CSV table of C-alpha atoms in Angstrom, one decimal:
chain,number,residue,atom,x,y,z
A,1,MET,CA,-122.5,18.6,-24.4
A,2,ARG,CA,-120.0,16.0,-23.2
A,3,SER,CA,-116.8,15.8,-25.2
A,4,ALA,CA,-115.7,12.6,-26.7
A,5,SER,CA,-112.8,10.7,-25.1
A,6,PRO,CA,-109.5,11.5,-26.6
A,7,ILE,CA,-108.7,7.8,-26.6
A,8,PRO,CA,-110.5,5.8,-29.4
A,9,ALA,CA,-112.7,3.0,-28.1
A,10,HIS,CA,-110.6,0.3,-29.6
A,11,PHE,CA,-107.5,1.5,-27.7
A,12,ALA,CA,-109.3,2.0,-24.4
A,13,PRO,CA,-108.6,-1.5,-23.1
A,14,LEU,CA,-104.8,-0.6,-23.1
A,15,PHE,CA,-105.5,2.1,-20.6
A,16,SER,CA,-107.9,0.2,-18.3
A,17,ARG,CA,-107.4,-0.7,-14.6
A,18,THR,CA,-107.4,-4.3,-15.5
A,19,THR,CA,-104.5,-3.8,-18.0
A,20,LEU,CA,-102.6,-1.7,-15.4
A,21,ARG,CA,-102.8,-4.6,-12.9
A,22,THR,CA,-102.2,-7.4,-15.4
A,23,ALA,CA,-99.2,-5.7,-17.0
A,24,GLY,CA,-97.6,-5.1,-13.6
A,25,LEU,CA,-98.2,-8.7,-12.4
A,26,LEU,CA,-97.0,-10.3,-15.7
A,27,GLY,CA,-94.0,-8.0,-15.8
A,28,ALA,CA,-93.1,-9.1,-12.2
A,29,LEU,CA,-93.6,-12.7,-13.1
A,30,GLY,CA,-91.2,-12.3,-16.1
A,31,SER,CA,-88.6,-10.7,-13.9
A,32,LEU,CA,-89.0,-13.4,-11.3
A,33,LEU,CA,-88.5,-16.2,-13.8
A,34,ALA,CA,-85.6,-14.3,-15.4
A,35,ALA,CA,-84.0,-14.1,-11.9
A,36,CYS,CA,-84.5,-17.9,-11.7
A,37,GLY,CA,-82.6,-18.1,-15.0
A,38,ASP,CA,-79.8,-16.0,-13.5
A,39,PHE,CA,-79.7,-18.3,-10.5
A,40,SER,CA,-79.5,-21.4,-12.7
A,41,THR,CA,-76.8,-19.8,-15.0
A,42,ALA,CA,-74.6,-18.0,-12.6
A,43,TRP,CA,-75.1,-18.9,-8.9
A,44,ILE,CA,-72.3,-20.8,-7.2
A,45,ASP,CA,-71.5,-21.0,-3.5
A,46,ALA,CA,-68.0,-19.7,-4.1
A,47,PRO,CA,-66.4,-16.3,-3.9
A,48,PRO,CA,-67.1,-14.3,-7.1
A,49,PRO,CA,-64.3,-12.7,-9.0
A,50,ALA,CA,-65.3,-9.4,-7.5
A,51,MET,CA,-68.0,-8.5,-5.1
A,52,ASN,CA,-69.9,-6.3,-7.5
A,53,THR,CA,-72.8,-6.6,-9.9
A,54,VAL,CA,-70.8,-6.4,-13.1
A,55,MET,CA,-68.4,-9.3,-12.6
A,56,TRP,CA,-69.6,-10.7,-16.0
A,57,LEU,CA,-67.8,-7.8,-17.7
A,58,ALA,CA,-64.5,-9.7,-17.4
A,59,LEU,CA,-65.3,-12.8,-19.4
A,60,GLY,CA,-62.1,-14.7,-18.4
A,61,ASP,CA,-62.9,-14.3,-14.6
A,62,PHE,CA,-66.6,-15.0,-15.1
A,63,VAL,CA,-65.9,-18.2,-17.0
A,64,THR,CA,-63.5,-19.4,-14.3
A,65,PHE,CA,-66.2,-18.6,-11.7
A,66,LEU,CA,-68.8,-20.6,-13.7
A,67,ALA,CA,-66.5,-23.6,-14.3
A,68,PRO,CA,-68.4,-25.9,-11.9
A,69,LYS,CA,-71.8,-25.2,-13.6
A,70,ALA,CA,-73.3,-28.3,-15.3
A,71,HIS,CA,-74.4,-28.0,-18.9
A,72,HIS,CA,-78.0,-28.5,-18.0
A,73,GLU,CA,-77.9,-25.7,-15.5
A,74,LEU,CA,-76.6,-23.3,-18.2
A,75,LEU,CA,-79.4,-24.5,-20.6
A,76,ILE,CA,-82.1,-24.0,-18.0
A,77,GLY,CA,-80.9,-20.6,-17.2
A,78,HIS,CA,-80.5,-19.7,-20.9
A,79,TYR,CA,-84.1,-20.6,-21.8
A,80,LEU,CA,-85.7,-19.0,-18.7
A,81,GLY,CA,-84.0,-15.8,-19.5
A,82,VAL,CA,-84.5,-15.6,-23.3
A,83,PHE,CA,-88.2,-16.6,-23.0
A,84,PHE,CA,-89.3,-14.6,-20.0
A,85,ILE,CA,-87.2,-11.4,-20.0
A,86,PRO,CA,-89.5,-10.1,-22.9
A,87,LEU,CA,-92.4,-10.1,-20.4
A,88,ASN,CA,-90.7,-7.1,-18.9
A,89,VAL,CA,-92.2,-5.1,-21.8
A,90,LEU,CA,-95.6,-5.6,-20.1
A,91,GLY,CA,-94.1,-4.2,-16.9
A,92,LEU,CA,-92.9,-1.2,-18.8
A,93,TRP,CA,-96.4,-0.5,-20.0
A,94,HIS,CA,-97.6,-0.6,-16.4
A,95,VAL,CA,-94.9,2.0,-15.5
A,96,TYR,CA,-95.8,4.0,-18.6
A,97,LEU,CA,-99.4,4.2,-17.3
A,98,ALA,CA,-98.1,5.5,-14.0
A,99,LEU,CA,-95.8,8.1,-15.7
A,100,ALA,CA,-97.9,9.3,-18.6
A,101,PRO,CA,-100.4,11.6,-16.7
A,102,ARG,CA,-97.6,13.8,-15.3
A,103,SER,CA,-94.5,13.1,-17.5
A,104,GLY,CA,-95.9,13.3,-21.1
A,105,ARG,CA,-93.1,12.8,-23.6
A,106,ALA,CA,-90.7,11.6,-20.8
A,107,ALA,CA,-93.0,8.6,-20.3
A,108,LEU,CA,-92.8,7.8,-24.0
A,109,LEU,CA,-89.0,8.1,-23.9
A,110,PHE,CA,-88.9,5.8,-20.9
A,111,ILE,CA,-91.0,3.0,-22.5
A,112,GLY,CA,-89.0,3.3,-25.7
A,113,ALA,CA,-85.7,3.1,-23.9
A,114,GLY,CA,-87.0,0.4,-21.6
A,115,THR,CA,-88.2,-1.8,-24.5
A,116,PHE,CA,-84.8,-1.5,-26.1
A,117,LEU,CA,-83.2,-2.5,-22.8
A,118,ALA,CA,-85.5,-5.5,-22.5
A,119,ALA,CA,-84.6,-6.7,-26.0
A,120,VAL,CA,-80.9,-6.2,-25.5
A,121,GLY,CA,-81.0,-7.7,-22.0
A,122,GLY,CA,-82.7,-10.9,-23.3
A,123,ALA,CA,-80.1,-11.1,-26.1
A,124,PHE,CA,-77.2,-10.6,-23.7
A,125,HIS,CA,-78.6,-13.3,-21.3
A,126,GLY,CA,-78.7,-15.7,-24.3
A,127,THR,CA,-75.0,-15.2,-24.9
A,128,VAL,CA,-73.8,-16.2,-21.4
A,129,GLY,CA,-74.2,-20.0,-21.7
A,130,LEU,CA,-72.9,-19.9,-25.3
A,131,ALA,CA,-69.8,-17.9,-24.3
A,132,VAL,CA,-69.1,-20.2,-21.3
A,133,THR,CA,-69.5,-23.3,-23.4
A,134,ALA,CA,-67.3,-22.0,-26.2
A,135,VAL,CA,-64.5,-20.8,-23.9
A,136,ARG,CA,-64.5,-24.1,-22.0
A,137,ALA,CA,-63.9,-26.0,-25.2
A,138,GLY,CA,-61.4,-23.5,-26.5
A,139,ASP,CA,-58.1,-21.8,-25.8
A,140,ALA,CA,-56.7,-18.4,-25.1
A,141,THR,CA,-57.5,-17.2,-28.7
A,142,THR,CA,-61.1,-18.4,-28.3
A,143,LEU,CA,-61.4,-16.6,-25.0
A,144,ALA,CA,-60.1,-13.3,-26.5
A,145,GLN,CA,-62.4,-13.5,-29.5
A,146,ALA,CA,-65.5,-14.4,-27.4
A,147,ALA,CA,-64.7,-11.5,-25.1
A,148,ASP,CA,-64.8,-9.1,-28.1
A,149,TYR,CA,-68.5,-10.0,-28.5
A,150,PHE,CA,-69.4,-10.4,-24.8
A,151,GLU,CA,-67.7,-7.6,-22.8
A,152,PRO,CA,-68.7,-4.5,-24.9
A,153,PHE,CA,-72.3,-5.9,-25.0
A,154,GLY,CA,-72.3,-6.2,-21.2
A,155,TRP,CA,-70.8,-2.7,-20.6
A,156,ILE,CA,-73.4,-1.1,-22.9
A,157,LEU,CA,-76.2,-2.9,-21.3
A,158,THR,CA,-75.1,-2.1,-17.7
A,159,VAL,CA,-74.5,1.6,-18.4
A,160,PHE,CA,-77.7,2.1,-20.4
A,161,GLY,CA,-79.8,0.2,-17.9
A,162,GLY,CA,-78.4,2.3,-15.1
A,163,VAL,CA,-79.3,5.5,-16.9
A,164,VAL,CA,-82.8,4.3,-17.7
A,165,PHE,CA,-83.7,3.3,-14.1
A,166,ILE,CA,-81.9,6.3,-12.5
A,167,ALA,CA,-84.1,8.5,-14.8
A,168,LEU,CA,-87.1,6.5,-13.6
A,169,ALA,CA,-86.2,7.3,-10.0
A,170,VAL,CA,-85.8,11.0,-10.8
A,171,LEU,CA,-89.2,11.2,-12.4
A,172,ILE,CA,-90.9,9.4,-9.5
A,173,GLY,CA,-89.0,11.4,-6.9
A,174,ALA,CA,-89.9,14.6,-8.7
A,175,GLY,CA,-93.6,13.8,-8.5
A,176,ARG,CA,-93.9,13.2,-12.2
A,177,SER,CA,-96.0,10.0,-11.8
A,178,VAL,CA,-99.1,8.9,-10.0
A,179,LEU,CA,-96.8,6.7,-7.8
A,180,PRO,CA,-95.9,8.1,-4.3
A,181,ARG,CA,-92.5,9.7,-4.3
A,182,TRP,CA,-91.1,7.1,-1.9
A,183,MET,CA,-91.3,4.6,-4.7
A,184,ALA,CA,-88.2,6.3,-6.2
A,185,LEU,CA,-86.2,4.4,-3.5
A,186,LEU,CA,-87.4,1.2,-5.1
A,187,SER,CA,-86.2,2.0,-8.6
A,188,PRO,CA,-84.3,-1.0,-9.8
A,189,ALA,CA,-81.0,0.9,-10.1
A,190,LEU,CA,-81.2,2.0,-6.5
A,191,THR,CA,-82.4,-1.4,-5.2
A,192,GLN,CA,-79.6,-3.1,-7.0
A,193,THR,CA,-77.2,-0.7,-5.3
A,194,TRP,CA,-78.6,-1.6,-1.9
A,195,PHE,CA,-78.1,-5.3,-2.8
A,196,THR,CA,-74.5,-4.6,-3.9
A,197,LEU,CA,-73.7,-2.8,-0.6
A,198,ALA,CA,-75.3,-5.4,1.5
A,199,ALA,CA,-73.8,-8.5,-0.3
A,200,PRO,CA,-70.3,-8.4,1.4
A,201,ALA,CA,-71.9,-8.3,4.9
A,202,LEU,CA,-74.1,-11.3,4.2
A,203,PRO,CA,-73.2,-15.0,4.3
A,204,GLN,CA,-71.5,-15.9,1.0
A,205,PRO,CA,-74.3,-17.9,-0.6
A,206,VAL,CA,-76.8,-15.1,0.1
A,207,GLY,CA,-74.4,-12.4,-1.0
A,208,VAL,CA,-73.6,-14.1,-4.3
A,209,LEU,CA,-77.4,-14.7,-4.9
A,210,LEU,CA,-78.1,-11.0,-4.5
A,211,LEU,CA,-75.3,-10.2,-7.0
A,212,VAL,CA,-76.2,-12.6,-9.7
A,213,THR,CA,-80.0,-12.1,-9.5
A,214,GLY,CA,-80.1,-8.6,-8.2
A,215,PHE,CA,-81.2,-6.7,-11.3
A,216,ASN,CA,-84.2,-9.0,-12.2
A,217,VAL,CA,-85.1,-9.3,-8.5
A,218,SER,CA,-85.1,-5.5,-8.3
A,219,VAL,CA,-87.4,-5.1,-11.3
A,220,CYS,CA,-89.7,-7.8,-9.8
A,221,LEU,CA,-89.9,-6.0,-6.4
A,222,PHE,CA,-90.6,-2.7,-8.0
A,223,LEU,CA,-93.4,-4.0,-10.2
A,224,LEU,CA,-95.0,-5.9,-7.3
A,225,VAL,CA,-95.0,-2.9,-5.0
A,226,SER,CA,-96.1,-0.6,-7.8
A,227,THR,CA,-99.0,-2.9,-8.8
A,228,ALA,CA,-100.1,-3.1,-5.1
A,229,VAL,CA,-99.9,0.7,-4.7
A,230,LEU,CA,-101.9,1.3,-7.9
A,231,TRP,CA,-104.4,-1.5,-7.5
A,232,ARG,CA,-107.4,0.8,-7.2
A,233,HIS,CA,-106.0,3.4,-9.6
A,234,ASP,CA,-107.9,4.0,-12.8
A,235,PRO,CA,-105.6,5.2,-15.6
A,236,MET,CA,-108.7,6.7,-17.4
A,237,ALA,CA,-109.7,8.9,-14.5
A,238,GLY,CA,-110.0,12.5,-15.5
A,239,ILE,CA,-110.2,11.7,-19.2
A,240,SER,CA,-113.4,12.8,-20.7
């Protein structure tokens, strides 16, 4: 006698091939639009304060760098980020479906940590335009007080995000997913590292573009490749 599926029928659509594909594509779209938000908020054809991906962790230097940005550019970037970064949660579900068959609880830990990261990342993105606007209209005291909110937030987000996506690379590289092991090289933490290393050697406009949009572009790239690789994969295969 055939055993019943361990997944109740009303939950089955969450684990379907269509959901795997759709979640990956919508997550990639969210990351792409978030990268457009980064571009609108922070791209300037000028030397950044430091040629690295965490230049926003020093608010004074970052505000000086963004001084030429028009108010409408900050607004566009603000709304693109806060409304579309949450779509990354769908991308996380796509990754969970790739991890779950071979990683078990580690997959649950990843989607929990990743969802927290998406929420915090959207909130942080929403502070950039506000902080820049406040500091432009203020003085040294305003800058110091704004930095108390902004800089620790940025540090926590940067370190936590690095840990989450390095862990993803380790899981994939160790064969604890249905993705091919070479996909570990496209983990957002590693791709952003490649962007950081390449930026100084590229023309300034391109280098700055990679720095200010690098994280979201990395997530978009990973999800697009993962969706293509798993296009014919059935998450329910082997479940009886």
